[in-house]
Short mmCIF file of N, CA and C in Angstrom, two decimals:
data_model
loop_
_atom_site.label_atom_id
_atom_site.label_comp_id
_atom_site.label_asym_id
_atom_site.label_seq_id
_atom_site.Cartn_x
_atom_site.Cartn_y
_atom_site.Cartn_z
N MET O 1 -8.37 18.80 -8.86
CA MET O 1 -7.82 17.99 -7.79
C MET O 1 -8.31 16.55 -7.89
N ILE O 2 -9.64 16.38 -8.04
CA ILE O 2 -10.18 15.02 -8.11
C ILE O 2 -9.74 14.34 -9.39
N LYS O 3 -9.65 15.10 -10.47
CA LYS O 3 -9.20 14.51 -11.74
C LYS O 3 -7.76 14.01 -11.61
N LYS O 4 -6.94 14.76 -10.89
CA LYS O 4 -5.56 14.36 -10.67
C LYS O 4 -5.49 13.09 -9.83
N ILE O 5 -6.34 13.01 -8.81
CA ILE O 5 -6.36 11.83 -7.95
C ILE O 5 -6.84 10.61 -8.73
N LEU O 6 -7.83 10.81 -9.57
CA LEU O 6 -8.41 9.70 -10.32
C LEU O 6 -7.86 9.62 -11.74
N LYS O 7 -6.57 9.94 -11.92
CA LYS O 7 -6.01 9.94 -13.26
C LYS O 7 -6.04 8.56 -13.89
N ASN O 8 -5.98 7.53 -13.10
CA ASN O 8 -6.12 6.17 -13.61
C ASN O 8 -7.49 5.64 -13.24
N SER O 9 -8.51 6.39 -13.61
CA SER O 9 -9.87 6.05 -13.18
C SER O 9 -10.36 4.75 -13.77
N SER O 10 -9.75 4.27 -14.83
CA SER O 10 -10.18 2.99 -15.39
C SER O 10 -9.98 1.86 -14.39
N ASN O 11 -8.95 1.94 -13.55
CA ASN O 11 -8.74 0.92 -12.53
C ASN O 11 -9.91 0.87 -11.56
N TYR O 12 -10.39 2.03 -11.15
CA TYR O 12 -11.50 2.09 -10.22
C TYR O 12 -12.79 1.63 -10.90
N PHE O 13 -12.95 1.96 -12.16
CA PHE O 13 -14.11 1.50 -12.92
C PHE O 13 -14.12 -0.02 -13.01
N PHE O 14 -12.97 -0.63 -13.31
CA PHE O 14 -12.89 -2.08 -13.37
C PHE O 14 -13.15 -2.72 -12.01
N LEU O 15 -12.73 -2.06 -10.95
CA LEU O 15 -12.98 -2.56 -9.61
C LEU O 15 -14.48 -2.60 -9.33
N ILE O 16 -15.19 -1.56 -9.71
CA ILE O 16 -16.65 -1.53 -9.52
C ILE O 16 -17.32 -2.59 -10.39
N LEU O 17 -16.90 -2.71 -11.65
CA LEU O 17 -17.47 -3.74 -12.52
C LEU O 17 -17.20 -5.14 -11.99
N PHE O 18 -16.01 -5.34 -11.46
CA PHE O 18 -15.69 -6.65 -10.89
C PHE O 18 -16.57 -6.96 -9.69
N ASN O 19 -16.82 -5.97 -8.86
CA ASN O 19 -17.70 -6.18 -7.71
C ASN O 19 -19.10 -6.58 -8.18
N LEU O 20 -19.60 -5.93 -9.21
CA LEU O 20 -20.92 -6.27 -9.74
C LEU O 20 -20.95 -7.69 -10.32
N ALA O 21 -19.91 -8.03 -11.08
CA ALA O 21 -19.84 -9.38 -11.65
C ALA O 21 -19.73 -10.43 -10.56
N LEU O 22 -18.95 -10.15 -9.55
CA LEU O 22 -18.80 -11.08 -8.44
C LEU O 22 -20.12 -11.28 -7.71
N PHE O 23 -20.88 -10.21 -7.56
CA PHE O 23 -22.19 -10.32 -6.92
C PHE O 23 -23.15 -11.17 -7.76
N LEU O 24 -23.07 -11.05 -9.06
CA LEU O 24 -23.93 -11.85 -9.93
C LEU O 24 -23.57 -13.34 -9.85
N ILE O 25 -22.29 -13.62 -9.66
CA ILE O 25 -21.85 -15.02 -9.56
C ILE O 25 -22.17 -15.59 -8.19
N TYR O 26 -21.86 -14.84 -7.13
CA TYR O 26 -22.04 -15.29 -5.75
C TYR O 26 -23.03 -14.38 -5.05
N GLN O 27 -24.29 -14.74 -5.05
CA GLN O 27 -25.28 -13.87 -4.42
C GLN O 27 -25.39 -14.11 -2.93
N ASP O 28 -24.86 -15.20 -2.45
CA ASP O 28 -24.83 -15.45 -1.02
C ASP O 28 -23.78 -14.55 -0.38
N THR O 29 -24.13 -13.89 0.69
CA THR O 29 -23.26 -12.90 1.34
C THR O 29 -21.93 -13.51 1.77
N ASN O 30 -21.97 -14.67 2.41
CA ASN O 30 -20.73 -15.28 2.90
C ASN O 30 -19.82 -15.69 1.76
N ASN O 31 -20.37 -16.27 0.71
CA ASN O 31 -19.54 -16.65 -0.43
C ASN O 31 -18.95 -15.42 -1.10
N TYR O 32 -19.74 -14.36 -1.24
CA TYR O 32 -19.28 -13.13 -1.86
C TYR O 32 -18.08 -12.56 -1.09
N LEU O 33 -18.21 -12.42 0.22
CA LEU O 33 -17.13 -11.85 1.03
C LEU O 33 -15.91 -12.76 1.06
N THR O 34 -16.14 -14.06 1.15
CA THR O 34 -15.03 -15.01 1.21
C THR O 34 -14.22 -15.00 -0.07
N VAL O 35 -14.89 -15.07 -1.20
CA VAL O 35 -14.17 -15.09 -2.47
C VAL O 35 -13.49 -13.76 -2.74
N LYS O 36 -14.14 -12.68 -2.40
CA LYS O 36 -13.61 -11.34 -2.69
C LYS O 36 -12.39 -11.02 -1.83
N TYR O 37 -12.46 -11.25 -0.55
CA TYR O 37 -11.40 -10.79 0.34
C TYR O 37 -10.45 -11.89 0.82
N ILE O 38 -10.89 -13.11 0.81
CA ILE O 38 -10.02 -14.16 1.33
C ILE O 38 -9.62 -15.02 0.15
N THR O 39 -10.08 -16.19 0.06
CA THR O 39 -10.03 -17.11 -1.08
C THR O 39 -10.40 -18.47 -0.53
N THR O 40 -10.68 -19.39 -1.39
CA THR O 40 -11.00 -20.74 -0.97
C THR O 40 -10.14 -21.72 -1.75
N ASN O 41 -10.43 -22.97 -1.62
CA ASN O 41 -9.66 -23.99 -2.33
C ASN O 41 -10.21 -24.28 -3.72
N LYS O 42 -11.36 -23.76 -4.05
CA LYS O 42 -11.93 -24.01 -5.37
C LYS O 42 -11.18 -23.19 -6.41
N SER O 43 -10.93 -23.80 -7.56
CA SER O 43 -10.14 -23.11 -8.58
C SER O 43 -10.82 -21.85 -9.09
N MET O 44 -12.13 -21.88 -9.26
CA MET O 44 -12.85 -20.68 -9.72
C MET O 44 -12.73 -19.56 -8.69
N ASP O 45 -12.84 -19.89 -7.43
CA ASP O 45 -12.71 -18.89 -6.37
C ASP O 45 -11.30 -18.31 -6.33
N ILE O 46 -10.31 -19.16 -6.52
CA ILE O 46 -8.92 -18.68 -6.52
C ILE O 46 -8.69 -17.74 -7.70
N MET O 47 -9.25 -18.09 -8.86
CA MET O 47 -9.10 -17.23 -10.03
C MET O 47 -9.73 -15.86 -9.78
N ILE O 48 -10.92 -15.84 -9.22
CA ILE O 48 -11.59 -14.58 -8.93
C ILE O 48 -10.82 -13.79 -7.88
N SER O 49 -10.29 -14.46 -6.88
CA SER O 49 -9.50 -13.79 -5.86
C SER O 49 -8.23 -13.19 -6.45
N ILE O 50 -7.62 -13.88 -7.40
CA ILE O 50 -6.43 -13.35 -8.06
C ILE O 50 -6.78 -12.11 -8.88
N ILE O 51 -7.92 -12.12 -9.55
CA ILE O 51 -8.34 -10.94 -10.31
C ILE O 51 -8.56 -9.76 -9.36
N PHE O 52 -9.22 -10.03 -8.25
CA PHE O 52 -9.45 -8.96 -7.26
C PHE O 52 -8.12 -8.44 -6.72
N THR O 53 -7.20 -9.32 -6.43
CA THR O 53 -5.88 -8.93 -5.95
C THR O 53 -5.13 -8.14 -7.02
N PHE O 54 -5.23 -8.57 -8.26
CA PHE O 54 -4.60 -7.86 -9.37
C PHE O 54 -5.13 -6.43 -9.45
N LEU O 55 -6.43 -6.26 -9.34
CA LEU O 55 -7.00 -4.91 -9.38
C LEU O 55 -6.52 -4.07 -8.21
N LEU O 56 -6.42 -4.67 -7.05
CA LEU O 56 -5.92 -3.95 -5.88
C LEU O 56 -4.49 -3.47 -6.09
N PHE O 57 -3.61 -4.35 -6.56
CA PHE O 57 -2.22 -3.96 -6.75
C PHE O 57 -2.05 -3.01 -7.93
N LYS O 58 -2.89 -3.13 -8.93
CA LYS O 58 -2.81 -2.22 -10.07
C LYS O 58 -3.05 -0.78 -9.64
N LEU O 59 -3.89 -0.59 -8.64
CA LEU O 59 -4.12 0.76 -8.11
C LEU O 59 -2.81 1.37 -7.59
N TYR O 60 -1.99 0.54 -6.94
CA TYR O 60 -0.73 1.04 -6.39
C TYR O 60 0.36 1.12 -7.45
N PHE O 61 0.47 0.11 -8.27
CA PHE O 61 1.59 0.04 -9.21
C PHE O 61 1.54 1.13 -10.28
N ASP O 62 0.36 1.56 -10.67
CA ASP O 62 0.27 2.55 -11.73
C ASP O 62 0.89 3.89 -11.34
N SER O 63 0.86 4.24 -10.08
CA SER O 63 1.42 5.53 -9.68
C SER O 63 2.66 5.38 -8.79
N TYR O 64 2.65 4.43 -7.92
CA TYR O 64 3.71 4.28 -6.92
C TYR O 64 5.05 3.90 -7.56
N TYR O 65 5.04 2.93 -8.46
CA TYR O 65 6.30 2.43 -9.00
C TYR O 65 7.01 3.45 -9.87
N TYR O 66 6.27 4.28 -10.58
CA TYR O 66 6.91 5.32 -11.38
C TYR O 66 7.70 6.27 -10.48
N ILE O 67 7.13 6.61 -9.36
CA ILE O 67 7.79 7.54 -8.43
C ILE O 67 9.00 6.87 -7.77
N VAL O 68 8.87 5.60 -7.40
CA VAL O 68 9.98 4.91 -6.74
C VAL O 68 11.13 4.67 -7.71
N ILE O 69 10.81 4.30 -8.95
CA ILE O 69 11.86 4.05 -9.93
C ILE O 69 12.64 5.33 -10.24
N ASN O 70 11.96 6.45 -10.26
CA ASN O 70 12.60 7.73 -10.56
C ASN O 70 12.89 8.54 -9.29
N ARG O 71 13.13 7.86 -8.18
CA ARG O 71 13.26 8.54 -6.90
C ARG O 71 14.41 9.53 -6.85
N TYR O 72 15.53 9.22 -7.45
CA TYR O 72 16.68 10.13 -7.37
C TYR O 72 16.39 11.43 -8.11
N ASN O 73 15.75 11.35 -9.25
CA ASN O 73 15.39 12.57 -9.98
C ASN O 73 14.36 13.38 -9.21
N ILE O 74 13.40 12.70 -8.62
CA ILE O 74 12.34 13.40 -7.88
C ILE O 74 12.89 14.01 -6.60
N ILE O 75 13.76 13.29 -5.88
CA ILE O 75 14.36 13.83 -4.66
C ILE O 75 15.20 15.06 -4.99
N THR O 76 15.89 15.02 -6.10
CA THR O 76 16.70 16.17 -6.51
C THR O 76 15.82 17.40 -6.75
N ARG O 77 14.65 17.18 -7.34
CA ARG O 77 13.76 18.30 -7.65
C ARG O 77 12.98 18.81 -6.45
N ILE O 78 12.45 17.91 -5.62
CA ILE O 78 11.54 18.37 -4.56
C ILE O 78 12.06 18.16 -3.15
N GLY O 79 13.14 17.44 -2.98
CA GLY O 79 13.70 17.20 -1.65
C GLY O 79 13.18 15.90 -1.04
N ARG O 80 13.93 15.40 -0.06
CA ARG O 80 13.60 14.11 0.55
C ARG O 80 12.28 14.16 1.33
N LYS O 81 12.05 15.24 2.07
CA LYS O 81 10.83 15.34 2.88
C LYS O 81 9.59 15.33 1.98
N ASN O 82 9.60 16.13 0.92
CA ASN O 82 8.46 16.15 0.00
C ASN O 82 8.33 14.84 -0.76
N TYR O 83 9.46 14.18 -1.03
CA TYR O 83 9.41 12.87 -1.69
C TYR O 83 8.71 11.85 -0.79
N ASN O 84 9.05 11.85 0.50
CA ASN O 84 8.41 10.93 1.43
C ASN O 84 6.91 11.21 1.55
N LEU O 85 6.55 12.49 1.54
CA LEU O 85 5.12 12.85 1.55
C LEU O 85 4.43 12.39 0.26
N LEU O 86 5.13 12.50 -0.85
CA LEU O 86 4.58 12.05 -2.13
C LEU O 86 4.35 10.54 -2.12
N ILE O 87 5.31 9.80 -1.59
CA ILE O 87 5.16 8.33 -1.48
C ILE O 87 3.99 7.99 -0.58
N LEU O 88 3.88 8.67 0.55
CA LEU O 88 2.77 8.43 1.47
C LEU O 88 1.43 8.71 0.78
N LYS O 89 1.39 9.79 0.03
CA LYS O 89 0.17 10.14 -0.70
C LYS O 89 -0.16 9.07 -1.74
N GLN O 90 0.87 8.53 -2.42
CA GLN O 90 0.65 7.51 -3.44
C GLN O 90 0.18 6.19 -2.83
N LEU O 91 0.42 6.00 -1.56
CA LEU O 91 -0.07 4.80 -0.89
C LEU O 91 -1.45 5.03 -0.26
N LEU O 92 -1.67 6.20 0.27
CA LEU O 92 -2.93 6.48 0.98
C LEU O 92 -4.12 6.71 0.05
N ILE O 93 -3.93 7.46 -1.01
CA ILE O 93 -5.07 7.79 -1.89
C ILE O 93 -5.69 6.54 -2.50
N PRO O 94 -4.92 5.64 -3.12
CA PRO O 94 -5.57 4.42 -3.64
C PRO O 94 -6.20 3.58 -2.52
N SER O 95 -5.59 3.58 -1.34
CA SER O 95 -6.14 2.81 -0.23
C SER O 95 -7.49 3.36 0.20
N ILE O 96 -7.58 4.67 0.29
CA ILE O 96 -8.84 5.30 0.70
C ILE O 96 -9.92 5.08 -0.35
N ILE O 97 -9.56 5.25 -1.61
CA ILE O 97 -10.54 5.03 -2.67
C ILE O 97 -10.97 3.57 -2.73
N PHE O 98 -10.00 2.66 -2.57
CA PHE O 98 -10.31 1.23 -2.53
C PHE O 98 -11.28 0.93 -1.39
N PHE O 99 -11.01 1.51 -0.23
CA PHE O 99 -11.87 1.31 0.93
C PHE O 99 -13.28 1.82 0.65
N ILE O 100 -13.38 3.03 0.13
CA ILE O 100 -14.70 3.62 -0.13
C ILE O 100 -15.47 2.82 -1.17
N ILE O 101 -14.81 2.45 -2.26
CA ILE O 101 -15.49 1.68 -3.31
C ILE O 101 -16.00 0.36 -2.77
N ASN O 102 -15.17 -0.36 -2.03
CA ASN O 102 -15.59 -1.66 -1.51
C ASN O 102 -16.62 -1.51 -0.40
N PHE O 103 -16.49 -0.49 0.41
CA PHE O 103 -17.47 -0.22 1.45
C PHE O 103 -18.84 0.00 0.82
N LEU O 104 -18.89 0.86 -0.18
CA LEU O 104 -20.17 1.18 -0.83
C LEU O 104 -20.73 0.01 -1.64
N THR O 105 -19.89 -0.64 -2.42
CA THR O 105 -20.40 -1.75 -3.24
C THR O 105 -20.85 -2.92 -2.37
N ASP O 106 -20.11 -3.21 -1.32
CA ASP O 106 -20.54 -4.30 -0.43
C ASP O 106 -21.87 -3.96 0.23
N TYR O 107 -22.01 -2.72 0.67
CA TYR O 107 -23.25 -2.32 1.33
C TYR O 107 -24.42 -2.31 0.34
N ILE O 108 -24.20 -1.79 -0.85
CA ILE O 108 -25.27 -1.72 -1.84
C ILE O 108 -25.66 -3.10 -2.34
N LEU O 109 -24.67 -3.94 -2.62
CA LEU O 109 -24.95 -5.24 -3.24
C LEU O 109 -25.44 -6.28 -2.25
N ILE O 110 -24.81 -6.38 -1.09
CA ILE O 110 -25.17 -7.45 -0.16
C ILE O 110 -25.73 -6.95 1.16
N GLY O 111 -25.68 -5.65 1.39
CA GLY O 111 -26.22 -5.10 2.63
C GLY O 111 -25.40 -5.41 3.85
N LYS O 112 -24.17 -5.83 3.66
CA LYS O 112 -23.30 -6.19 4.77
C LYS O 112 -21.89 -5.67 4.47
N ILE O 113 -21.23 -5.19 5.51
CA ILE O 113 -19.87 -4.66 5.34
C ILE O 113 -18.98 -5.34 6.37
N ASN O 114 -17.83 -5.81 5.90
CA ASN O 114 -16.85 -6.38 6.80
C ASN O 114 -15.58 -5.54 6.68
N ILE O 115 -15.47 -4.55 7.53
CA ILE O 115 -14.36 -3.61 7.47
C ILE O 115 -13.03 -4.30 7.75
N ILE O 116 -13.04 -5.32 8.59
CA ILE O 116 -11.80 -6.04 8.91
C ILE O 116 -11.20 -6.64 7.65
N TYR O 117 -12.00 -7.26 6.81
CA TYR O 117 -11.50 -7.85 5.56
C TYR O 117 -10.90 -6.79 4.65
N ILE O 118 -11.58 -5.67 4.53
CA ILE O 118 -11.09 -4.60 3.66
C ILE O 118 -9.77 -4.06 4.20
N MET O 119 -9.70 -3.81 5.48
CA MET O 119 -8.48 -3.24 6.08
C MET O 119 -7.30 -4.21 6.01
N ILE O 120 -7.55 -5.47 6.25
CA ILE O 120 -6.47 -6.46 6.17
C ILE O 120 -5.93 -6.54 4.75
N ASN O 121 -6.81 -6.52 3.75
CA ASN O 121 -6.37 -6.54 2.36
C ASN O 121 -5.54 -5.30 2.04
N ILE O 122 -5.97 -4.15 2.51
CA ILE O 122 -5.21 -2.92 2.25
C ILE O 122 -3.85 -2.96 2.93
N LEU O 123 -3.82 -3.37 4.19
CA LEU O 123 -2.55 -3.41 4.93
C LEU O 123 -1.56 -4.42 4.33
N PHE O 124 -2.05 -5.60 3.97
CA PHE O 124 -1.17 -6.59 3.33
C PHE O 124 -0.67 -6.08 1.98
N ALA O 125 -1.53 -5.43 1.22
CA ALA O 125 -1.14 -4.91 -0.09
C ALA O 125 -0.05 -3.84 0.06
N ILE O 126 -0.24 -2.92 0.99
CA ILE O 126 0.75 -1.87 1.20
C ILE O 126 2.07 -2.48 1.67
N ALA O 127 2.01 -3.45 2.57
CA ALA O 127 3.23 -4.10 3.06
C ALA O 127 3.97 -4.80 1.92
N CYS O 128 3.25 -5.49 1.05
CA CYS O 128 3.90 -6.16 -0.08
C CYS O 128 4.50 -5.16 -1.05
N VAL O 129 3.80 -4.10 -1.35
CA VAL O 129 4.29 -3.10 -2.30
C VAL O 129 5.53 -2.41 -1.75
N ILE O 130 5.55 -2.10 -0.47
CA ILE O 130 6.68 -1.39 0.13
C ILE O 130 7.91 -2.29 0.24
N THR O 131 7.74 -3.55 0.61
CA THR O 131 8.89 -4.40 0.91
C THR O 131 9.57 -4.99 -0.32
N LEU O 132 8.88 -5.11 -1.42
CA LEU O 132 9.52 -5.70 -2.59
C LEU O 132 10.53 -4.74 -3.21
N PRO O 133 11.60 -5.29 -3.77
CA PRO O 133 12.60 -4.42 -4.39
C PRO O 133 12.03 -3.70 -5.61
N LYS O 134 12.57 -2.53 -5.87
CA LYS O 134 12.08 -1.74 -6.98
C LYS O 134 13.12 -1.73 -8.09
N LYS O 135 12.73 -2.20 -9.26
CA LYS O 135 13.62 -2.23 -10.42
C LYS O 135 12.94 -1.54 -11.58
N LYS O 136 13.68 -1.36 -12.65
CA LYS O 136 13.12 -0.71 -13.83
C LYS O 136 11.98 -1.53 -14.42
N GLU O 137 12.11 -2.83 -14.41
CA GLU O 137 11.06 -3.68 -14.95
C GLU O 137 10.47 -4.48 -13.80
N TYR O 138 9.22 -4.27 -13.50
CA TYR O 138 8.62 -4.92 -12.35
C TYR O 138 7.60 -5.99 -12.73
N ASN O 139 7.69 -6.52 -13.93
CA ASN O 139 6.76 -7.57 -14.34
C ASN O 139 6.87 -8.80 -13.45
N ASN O 140 8.09 -9.22 -13.17
CA ASN O 140 8.27 -10.39 -12.30
C ASN O 140 7.87 -10.06 -10.87
N GLU O 141 8.12 -8.86 -10.43
CA GLU O 141 7.73 -8.47 -9.08
C GLU O 141 6.22 -8.52 -8.93
N PHE O 142 5.52 -8.13 -9.96
CA PHE O 142 4.06 -8.14 -9.90
C PHE O 142 3.55 -9.57 -9.73
N LEU O 143 4.14 -10.51 -10.44
CA LEU O 143 3.75 -11.91 -10.29
C LEU O 143 4.11 -12.42 -8.90
N ILE O 144 5.28 -12.04 -8.41
CA ILE O 144 5.68 -12.44 -7.06
C ILE O 144 4.72 -11.88 -6.03
N VAL O 145 4.34 -10.60 -6.20
CA VAL O 145 3.40 -9.98 -5.26
C VAL O 145 2.06 -10.70 -5.28
N LEU O 146 1.56 -11.03 -6.44
CA LEU O 146 0.28 -11.74 -6.52
C LEU O 146 0.33 -13.08 -5.81
N ILE O 147 1.36 -13.85 -6.07
CA ILE O 147 1.49 -15.16 -5.44
C ILE O 147 1.66 -15.01 -3.93
N LEU O 148 2.54 -14.11 -3.53
CA LEU O 148 2.79 -13.89 -2.10
C LEU O 148 1.53 -13.43 -1.39
N PHE O 149 0.80 -12.51 -2.00
CA PHE O 149 -0.40 -11.97 -1.38
C PHE O 149 -1.48 -13.04 -1.24
N ILE O 150 -1.68 -13.85 -2.26
CA ILE O 150 -2.68 -14.93 -2.17
C ILE O 150 -2.29 -15.91 -1.07
N LEU O 151 -1.01 -16.26 -0.99
CA LEU O 151 -0.57 -17.17 0.07
C LEU O 151 -0.75 -16.56 1.46
N ILE O 152 -0.42 -15.29 1.59
CA ILE O 152 -0.59 -14.61 2.88
C ILE O 152 -2.06 -14.61 3.28
N LYS O 153 -2.94 -14.30 2.33
CA LYS O 153 -4.37 -14.27 2.63
C LYS O 153 -4.87 -15.65 3.05
N VAL O 154 -4.46 -16.67 2.33
CA VAL O 154 -4.92 -18.02 2.66
C VAL O 154 -4.44 -18.42 4.06
N VAL O 155 -3.17 -18.21 4.33
CA VAL O 155 -2.61 -18.59 5.64
C VAL O 155 -3.21 -17.76 6.75
N TYR O 156 -3.26 -16.45 6.58
CA TYR O 156 -3.76 -15.57 7.63
C TYR O 156 -5.22 -15.89 7.97
N PHE O 157 -6.06 -15.94 6.97
CA PHE O 157 -7.46 -16.15 7.23
C PHE O 157 -7.76 -17.59 7.66
N LYS O 158 -6.93 -18.52 7.29
CA LYS O 158 -7.11 -19.91 7.72
C LYS O 158 -6.84 -20.05 9.21
N PHE O 159 -5.80 -19.36 9.70
CA PHE O 159 -5.40 -19.52 11.09
C PHE O 159 -5.97 -18.47 12.05
N PHE O 160 -6.25 -17.28 11.56
CA PHE O 160 -6.63 -16.20 12.48
C PHE O 160 -8.07 -15.78 12.41
N ILE O 161 -8.75 -16.06 11.33
CA ILE O 161 -10.16 -15.65 11.24
C ILE O 161 -11.03 -16.84 10.93
#
């Protein structure tokens, strides 16, 4: 069961490595959280935020898009209700693992956890993944999602937090 859930475990491994590298670069708690979950105007911070966002979306795209692209074949085999449950599972499992990994790494590395930042990133990521059109080739969509997500984070956190 766990092996099936973590079939793309390299994504989670890279997420943990990225958290460690980010901690080595930004040892100050506020800078670490800001660069990881929000972003700033500095080019290095934006680059790191884009990498973090890329890792977040890669968790979803590796499993979710295959199922959405082949939805008619899957619905034919398992039915619409089971298909919707499968989609929900493909969104929830990476979100839960992302939450746990970031919760633990933030606590271990900096001794501080900001659940609001983690939840907002997860909710925005799920909203972007669900709302974008699904095509056979999603390379351009991935770039659009990255740009859109960075802009949403900058605007949201600038005005609301």
